[in-house]
Amino acid sequence: MPAERPDSPCVALCSTALGDEVCVGCGRTFQEVAQWVAMDATAREQVWQRLEQHWQTLGVPAPWLQRG
């Protein structure tokens, strides 16, 4: 796991609570947000990899890399 990854991709801009299927803050789906704490390391790694690819495809840094 890369050292720059925090415990969670959450950046406190969650829009899934407002009804969005995909969070505008971190890029996780509603299900990924809801199940994050129950996921095992393999499932989390799959989400991390998908998110990293998602932000790379958009051409912007992953949001968790920008939080201070």
PDB file of N, CA and C in Angstrom:
ATOM      1  N   MET A   1       0.849  -1.184   0.000  1.00  0.00           N
ATOM      2  CA  MET A   1       0.000   0.000   0.000  1.00  0.00           C
ATOM      3  C   MET A   1       0.888   1.237   0.000  1.00  0.00           C
ATOM      4  N   PRO A   2       0.633   2.177  -0.894  1.00  0.00           N
ATOM      5  CA  PRO A   2       1.437   3.398  -0.928  1.00  0.00           C
ATOM      6  C   PRO A   2       1.364   4.176   0.377  1.00  0.00           C
ATOM      7  N   ALA A   3       2.476   4.783   0.778  1.00  0.00           N
ATOM      8  CA  ALA A   3       2.551   5.503   2.048  1.00  0.00           C
ATOM      9  C   ALA A   3       1.612   6.699   2.099  1.00  0.00           C
ATOM     10  N   GLU A   4       1.277   7.273   0.941  1.00  0.00           N
ATOM     11  CA  GLU A   4       0.447   8.470   0.943  1.00  0.00           C
ATOM     12  C   GLU A   4      -1.040   8.184   1.169  1.00  0.00           C
ATOM     13  N   ARG A   5      -1.418   6.952   1.233  1.00  0.00           N
ATOM     14  CA  ARG A   5      -2.826   6.614   1.479  1.00  0.00           C
ATOM     15  C   ARG A   5      -3.179   6.772   2.953  1.00  0.00           C
ATOM     16  N   PRO A   6      -4.257   7.481   3.235  1.00  0.00           N
ATOM     17  CA  PRO A   6      -4.746   7.545   4.618  1.00  0.00           C
ATOM     18  C   PRO A   6      -5.554   6.290   4.946  1.00  0.00           C
ATOM     19  N   ASP A   7      -6.142   6.234   6.117  1.00  0.00           N
ATOM     20  CA  ASP A   7      -6.967   5.085   6.506  1.00  0.00           C
ATOM     21  C   ASP A   7      -8.202   4.952   5.626  1.00  0.00           C
ATOM     22  N   SER A   8      -8.691   6.072   5.127  1.00  0.00           N
ATOM     23  CA  SER A   8      -9.909   6.102   4.317  1.00  0.00           C
ATOM     24  C   SER A   8      -9.750   7.154   3.219  1.00  0.00           C
ATOM     25  N   PRO A   9     -10.386   6.956   2.078  1.00  0.00           N
ATOM     26  CA  PRO A   9     -10.337   7.964   1.024  1.00  0.00           C
ATOM     27  C   PRO A   9     -11.213   9.186   1.330  1.00  0.00           C
ATOM     28  N   CYS A  10     -11.997   9.141   2.405  1.00  0.00           N
ATOM     29  CA  CYS A  10     -12.920  10.223   2.737  1.00  0.00           C
ATOM     30  C   CYS A  10     -12.183  11.548   2.900  1.00  0.00           C
ATOM     31  N   VAL A  11     -12.753  12.597   2.311  1.00  0.00           N
ATOM     32  CA  VAL A  11     -12.201  13.946   2.442  1.00  0.00           C
ATOM     33  C   VAL A  11     -13.235  14.903   3.032  1.00  0.00           C
ATOM     34  N   ALA A  12     -14.236  14.353   3.707  1.00  0.00           N
ATOM     35  CA  ALA A  12     -15.267  15.122   4.414  1.00  0.00           C
ATOM     36  C   ALA A  12     -16.079  16.023   3.485  1.00  0.00           C
ATOM     37  N   LEU A  13     -16.270  15.581   2.253  1.00  0.00           N
ATOM     38  CA  LEU A  13     -17.140  16.270   1.303  1.00  0.00           C
ATOM     39  C   LEU A  13     -18.160  15.275   0.765  1.00  0.00           C
ATOM     40  N   CYS A  14     -18.689  14.453   1.640  1.00  0.00           N
ATOM     41  CA  CYS A  14     -19.550  13.346   1.234  1.00  0.00           C
ATOM     42  C   CYS A  14     -20.872  13.822   0.655  1.00  0.00           C
ATOM     43  N   SER A  15     -21.162  13.335  -0.524  1.00  0.00           N
ATOM     44  CA  SER A  15     -22.444  13.668  -1.151  1.00  0.00           C
ATOM     45  C   SER A  15     -23.375  12.463  -1.209  1.00  0.00           C
ATOM     46  N   THR A  16     -22.897  11.290  -0.773  1.00  0.00           N
ATOM     47  CA  THR A  16     -23.785  10.128  -0.793  1.00  0.00           C
ATOM     48  C   THR A  16     -24.890  10.294   0.245  1.00  0.00           C
ATOM     49  N   ALA A  17     -24.625  11.028   1.307  1.00  0.00           N
ATOM     50  CA  ALA A  17     -25.657  11.295   2.312  1.00  0.00           C
ATOM     51  C   ALA A  17     -26.768  12.179   1.733  1.00  0.00           C
ATOM     52  N   LEU A  18     -26.462  12.866   0.646  1.00  0.00           N
ATOM     53  CA  LEU A  18     -27.439  13.728  -0.015  1.00  0.00           C
ATOM     54  C   LEU A  18     -28.159  13.004  -1.145  1.00  0.00           C
ATOM     55  N   GLY A  19     -27.831  11.712  -1.332  1.00  0.00           N
ATOM     56  CA  GLY A  19     -28.517  10.915  -2.335  1.00  0.00           C
ATOM     57  C   GLY A  19     -27.713  10.596  -3.579  1.00  0.00           C
ATOM     58  N   ASP A  20     -26.489  11.095  -3.672  1.00  0.00           N
ATOM     59  CA  ASP A  20     -25.652  10.769  -4.830  1.00  0.00           C
ATOM     60  C   ASP A  20     -25.211   9.313  -4.755  1.00  0.00           C
ATOM     61  N   GLU A  21     -25.190   8.635  -5.881  1.00  0.00           N
ATOM     62  CA  GLU A  21     -24.722   7.249  -5.928  1.00  0.00           C
ATOM     63  C   GLU A  21     -23.198   7.183  -5.809  1.00  0.00           C
ATOM     64  N   VAL A  22     -22.508   8.228  -6.302  1.00  0.00           N
ATOM     65  CA  VAL A  22     -21.050   8.305  -6.222  1.00  0.00           C
ATOM     66  C   VAL A  22     -20.682   9.602  -5.512  1.00  0.00           C
ATOM     67  N   CYS A  23     -19.835   9.512  -4.521  1.00  0.00           N
ATOM     68  CA  CYS A  23     -19.444  10.671  -3.733  1.00  0.00           C
ATOM     69  C   CYS A  23     -18.600  11.634  -4.565  1.00  0.00           C
ATOM     70  N   VAL A  24     -18.966  12.899  -4.548  1.00  0.00           N
ATOM     71  CA  VAL A  24     -18.189  13.899  -5.285  1.00  0.00           C
ATOM     72  C   VAL A  24     -16.879  14.217  -4.571  1.00  0.00           C
ATOM     73  N   GLY A  25     -16.781  13.875  -3.289  1.00  0.00           N
ATOM     74  CA  GLY A  25     -15.562  14.142  -2.531  1.00  0.00           C
ATOM     75  C   GLY A  25     -14.460  13.140  -2.796  1.00  0.00           C
ATOM     76  N   CYS A  26     -14.774  11.853  -2.662  1.00  0.00           N
ATOM     77  CA  CYS A  26     -13.731  10.828  -2.779  1.00  0.00           C
ATOM     78  C   CYS A  26     -13.871   9.928  -3.995  1.00  0.00           C
ATOM     79  N   GLY A  27     -15.077   9.840  -4.554  1.00  0.00           N
ATOM     80  CA  GLY A  27     -15.286   8.988  -5.722  1.00  0.00           C
ATOM     81  C   GLY A  27     -15.806   7.602  -5.415  1.00  0.00           C
ATOM     82  N   ARG A  28     -16.008   7.292  -4.125  1.00  0.00           N
ATOM     83  CA  ARG A  28     -16.548   5.977  -3.789  1.00  0.00           C
ATOM     84  C   ARG A  28     -18.048   5.936  -4.053  1.00  0.00           C
ATOM     85  N   THR A  29     -18.533   4.728  -4.322  1.00  0.00           N
ATOM     86  CA  THR A  29     -19.971   4.557  -4.482  1.00  0.00           C
ATOM     87  C   THR A  29     -20.628   4.590  -3.110  1.00  0.00           C
ATOM     88  N   PHE A  30     -21.952   4.733  -3.109  1.00  0.00           N
ATOM     89  CA  PHE A  30     -22.697   4.702  -1.860  1.00  0.00           C
ATOM     90  C   PHE A  30     -22.378   3.431  -1.083  1.00  0.00           C
ATOM     91  N   GLN A  31     -22.389   2.285  -1.771  1.00  0.00           N
ATOM     92  CA  GLN A  31     -22.112   1.004  -1.116  1.00  0.00           C
ATOM     93  C   GLN A  31     -20.698   0.951  -0.543  1.00  0.00           C
ATOM     94  N   GLU A  32     -19.730   1.475  -1.270  1.00  0.00           N
ATOM     95  CA  GLU A  32     -18.346   1.476  -0.775  1.00  0.00           C
ATOM     96  C   GLU A  32     -18.216   2.342   0.468  1.00  0.00           C
ATOM     97  N   VAL A  33     -18.868   3.485   0.482  1.00  0.00           N
ATOM     98  CA  VAL A  33     -18.840   4.352   1.664  1.00  0.00           C
ATOM     99  C   VAL A  33     -19.488   3.629   2.847  1.00  0.00           C
ATOM    100  N   ALA A  34     -20.665   3.068   2.616  1.00  0.00           N
ATOM    101  CA  ALA A  34     -21.419   2.423   3.686  1.00  0.00           C
ATOM    102  C   ALA A  34     -20.704   1.193   4.248  1.00  0.00           C
ATOM    103  N   GLN A  35     -19.971   0.481   3.412  1.00  0.00           N
ATOM    104  CA  GLN A  35     -19.353  -0.779   3.835  1.00  0.00           C
ATOM    105  C   GLN A  35     -17.870  -0.667   4.163  1.00  0.00           C
ATOM    106  N   TRP A  36     -17.288   0.524   4.032  1.00  0.00           N
ATOM    107  CA  TRP A  36     -15.841   0.685   4.175  1.00  0.00           C
ATOM    108  C   TRP A  36     -15.300   0.063   5.467  1.00  0.00           C
ATOM    109  N   VAL A  37     -15.912   0.358   6.602  1.00  0.00           N
ATOM    110  CA  VAL A  37     -15.380  -0.135   7.876  1.00  0.00           C
ATOM    111  C   VAL A  37     -15.471  -1.652   8.002  1.00  0.00           C
ATOM    112  N   ALA A  38     -16.366  -2.284   7.266  1.00  0.00           N
ATOM    113  CA  ALA A  38     -16.521  -3.738   7.330  1.00  0.00           C
ATOM    114  C   ALA A  38     -15.702  -4.471   6.265  1.00  0.00           C
ATOM    115  N   MET A  39     -15.126  -3.741   5.331  1.00  0.00           N
ATOM    116  CA  MET A  39     -14.350  -4.378   4.250  1.00  0.00           C
ATOM    117  C   MET A  39     -13.040  -4.941   4.769  1.00  0.00           C
ATOM    118  N   ASP A  40     -12.642  -6.073   4.191  1.00  0.00           N
ATOM    119  CA  ASP A  40     -11.321  -6.599   4.513  1.00  0.00           C
ATOM    120  C   ASP A  40     -10.272  -5.884   3.658  1.00  0.00           C
ATOM    121  N   ALA A  41      -9.024  -6.174   3.912  1.00  0.00           N
ATOM    122  CA  ALA A  41      -7.925  -5.481   3.229  1.00  0.00           C
ATOM    123  C   ALA A  41      -7.970  -5.673   1.715  1.00  0.00           C
ATOM    124  N   THR A  42      -8.368  -6.841   1.256  1.00  0.00           N
ATOM    125  CA  THR A  42      -8.440  -7.110  -0.177  1.00  0.00           C
ATOM    126  C   THR A  42      -9.509  -6.255  -0.840  1.00  0.00           C
ATOM    127  N   ALA A  43     -10.665  -6.182  -0.230  1.00  0.00           N
ATOM    128  CA  ALA A  43     -11.757  -5.368  -0.776  1.00  0.00           C
ATOM    129  C   ALA A  43     -11.377  -3.890  -0.779  1.00  0.00           C
ATOM    130  N   ARG A  44     -10.757  -3.425   0.298  1.00  0.00           N
ATOM    131  CA  ARG A  44     -10.326  -2.021   0.344  1.00  0.00           C
ATOM    132  C   ARG A  44      -9.287  -1.728  -0.738  1.00  0.00           C
ATOM    133  N   GLU A  45      -8.375  -2.653  -0.936  1.00  0.00           N
ATOM    134  CA  GLU A  45      -7.345  -2.458  -1.964  1.00  0.00           C
ATOM    135  C   GLU A  45      -7.978  -2.339  -3.342  1.00  0.00           C
ATOM    136  N   GLN A  46      -8.990  -3.124  -3.611  1.00  0.00           N
ATOM    137  CA  GLN A  46      -9.688  -3.031  -4.895  1.00  0.00           C
ATOM    138  C   GLN A  46     -10.327  -1.654  -5.064  1.00  0.00           C
ATOM    139  N   VAL A  47     -10.910  -1.141  -3.996  1.00  0.00           N
ATOM    140  CA  VAL A  47     -11.511   0.192  -4.053  1.00  0.00           C
ATOM    141  C   VAL A  47     -10.426   1.242  -4.262  1.00  0.00           C
ATOM    142  N   TRP A  48      -9.347   1.150  -3.492  1.00  0.00           N
ATOM    143  CA  TRP A  48      -8.242   2.106  -3.652  1.00  0.00           C
ATOM    144  C   TRP A  48      -7.747   2.126  -5.103  1.00  0.00           C
ATOM    145  N   GLN A  49      -7.544   0.964  -5.684  1.00  0.00           N
ATOM    146  CA  GLN A  49      -7.034   0.897  -7.050  1.00  0.00           C
ATOM    147  C   GLN A  49      -8.020   1.514  -8.039  1.00  0.00           C
ATOM    148  N   ARG A  50      -9.300   1.227  -7.857  1.00  0.00           N
ATOM    149  CA  ARG A  50     -10.306   1.822  -8.735  1.00  0.00           C
ATOM    150  C   ARG A  50     -10.327   3.339  -8.590  1.00  0.00           C
ATOM    151  N   LEU A  51     -10.264   3.816  -7.346  1.00  0.00           N
ATOM    152  CA  LEU A  51     -10.269   5.264  -7.115  1.00  0.00           C
ATOM    153  C   LEU A  51      -9.038   5.943  -7.709  1.00  0.00           C
ATOM    154  N   GLU A  52      -7.878   5.338  -7.517  1.00  0.00           N
ATOM    155  CA  GLU A  52      -6.657   5.928  -8.073  1.00  0.00           C
ATOM    156  C   GLU A  52      -6.747   6.021  -9.596  1.00  0.00           C
ATOM    157  N   GLN A  53      -7.286   4.991 -10.228  1.00  0.00           N
ATOM    158  CA  GLN A  53      -7.472   5.003 -11.682  1.00  0.00           C
ATOM    159  C   GLN A  53      -8.500   6.060 -12.080  1.00  0.00           C
ATOM    160  N   HIS A  54      -9.579   6.166 -11.314  1.00  0.00           N
ATOM    161  CA  HIS A  54     -10.635   7.151 -11.573  1.00  0.00           C
ATOM    162  C   HIS A  54     -10.069   8.566 -11.608  1.00  0.00           C
ATOM    163  N   TRP A  55      -9.326   8.944 -10.568  1.00  0.00           N
ATOM    164  CA  TRP A  55      -8.788  10.305 -10.505  1.00  0.00           C
ATOM    165  C   TRP A  55      -7.705  10.522 -11.552  1.00  0.00           C
ATOM    166  N   GLN A  56      -6.925   9.496 -11.841  1.00  0.00           N
ATOM    167  CA  GLN A  56      -5.901   9.604 -12.883  1.00  0.00           C
ATOM    168  C   GLN A  56      -6.566   9.826 -14.235  1.00  0.00           C
ATOM    169  N   THR A  57      -7.642   9.108 -14.523  1.00  0.00           N
ATOM    170  CA  THR A  57      -8.376   9.269 -15.776  1.00  0.00           C
ATOM    171  C   THR A  57      -8.919  10.686 -15.913  1.00  0.00           C
ATOM    172  N   LEU A  58      -9.359  11.256 -14.798  1.00  0.00           N
ATOM    173  CA  LEU A  58      -9.857  12.632 -14.819  1.00  0.00           C
ATOM    174  C   LEU A  58      -8.731  13.655 -14.948  1.00  0.00           C
ATOM    175  N   GLY A  59      -7.507  13.218 -14.726  1.00  0.00           N
ATOM    176  CA  GLY A  59      -6.355  14.107 -14.857  1.00  0.00           C
ATOM    177  C   GLY A  59      -6.153  15.037 -13.678  1.00  0.00           C
ATOM    178  N   VAL A  60      -6.660  14.628 -12.519  1.00  0.00           N
ATOM    179  CA  VAL A  60      -6.498  15.438 -11.309  1.00  0.00           C
ATOM    180  C   VAL A  60      -5.947  14.563 -10.188  1.00  0.00           C
ATOM    181  N   PRO A  61      -5.245  15.172  -9.242  1.00  0.00           N
ATOM    182  CA  PRO A  61      -4.733  14.381  -8.118  1.00  0.00           C
ATOM    183  C   PRO A  61      -5.877  13.832  -7.272  1.00  0.00           C
ATOM    184  N   ALA A  62      -5.663  12.692  -6.694  1.00  0.00           N
ATOM    185  CA  ALA A  62      -6.662  12.114  -5.792  1.00  0.00           C
ATOM    186  C   ALA A  62      -6.894  13.083  -4.638  1.00  0.00           C
ATOM    187  N   PRO A  63      -8.144  13.283  -4.238  1.00  0.00           N
ATOM    188  CA  PRO A  63      -8.456  14.268  -3.197  1.00  0.00           C
ATOM    189  C   PRO A  63      -7.745  14.031  -1.867  1.00  0.00           C
ATOM    190  N   TRP A  64      -7.530  12.783  -1.496  1.00  0.00           N
ATOM    191  CA  TRP A  64      -6.884  12.504  -0.218  1.00  0.00           C
ATOM    192  C   TRP A  64      -5.421  12.915  -0.220  1.00  0.00           C
ATOM    193  N   LEU A  65      -4.831  13.124  -1.393  1.00  0.00           N
ATOM    194  CA  LEU A  65      -3.464  13.609  -1.475  1.00  0.00           C
ATOM    195  C   LEU A  65      -3.386  15.112  -1.246  1.00  0.00           C
ATOM    196  N   GLN A  66      -4.521  15.774  -1.333  1.00  0.00           N
ATOM    197  CA  GLN A  66      -4.569  17.224  -1.216  1.00  0.00           C
ATOM    198  C   GLN A  66      -4.959  17.711   0.171  1.00  0.00           C
ATOM    199  N   ARG A  67      -5.409  16.802   1.020  1.00  0.00           N
ATOM    200  CA  ARG A  67      -5.823  17.272   2.342  1.00  0.00           C
ATOM    201  C   ARG A  67      -4.609  17.438   3.253  1.00  0.00           C
ATOM    202  N   GLY A  68      -4.717  18.406   4.101  1.00  0.00           N
ATOM    203  CA  GLY A  68      -3.561  18.748   4.913  1.00  0.00           C
ATOM    204  C   GLY A  68      -3.663  18.291   6.289  1.00  0.00           C
TER     205      GLY A  68
END
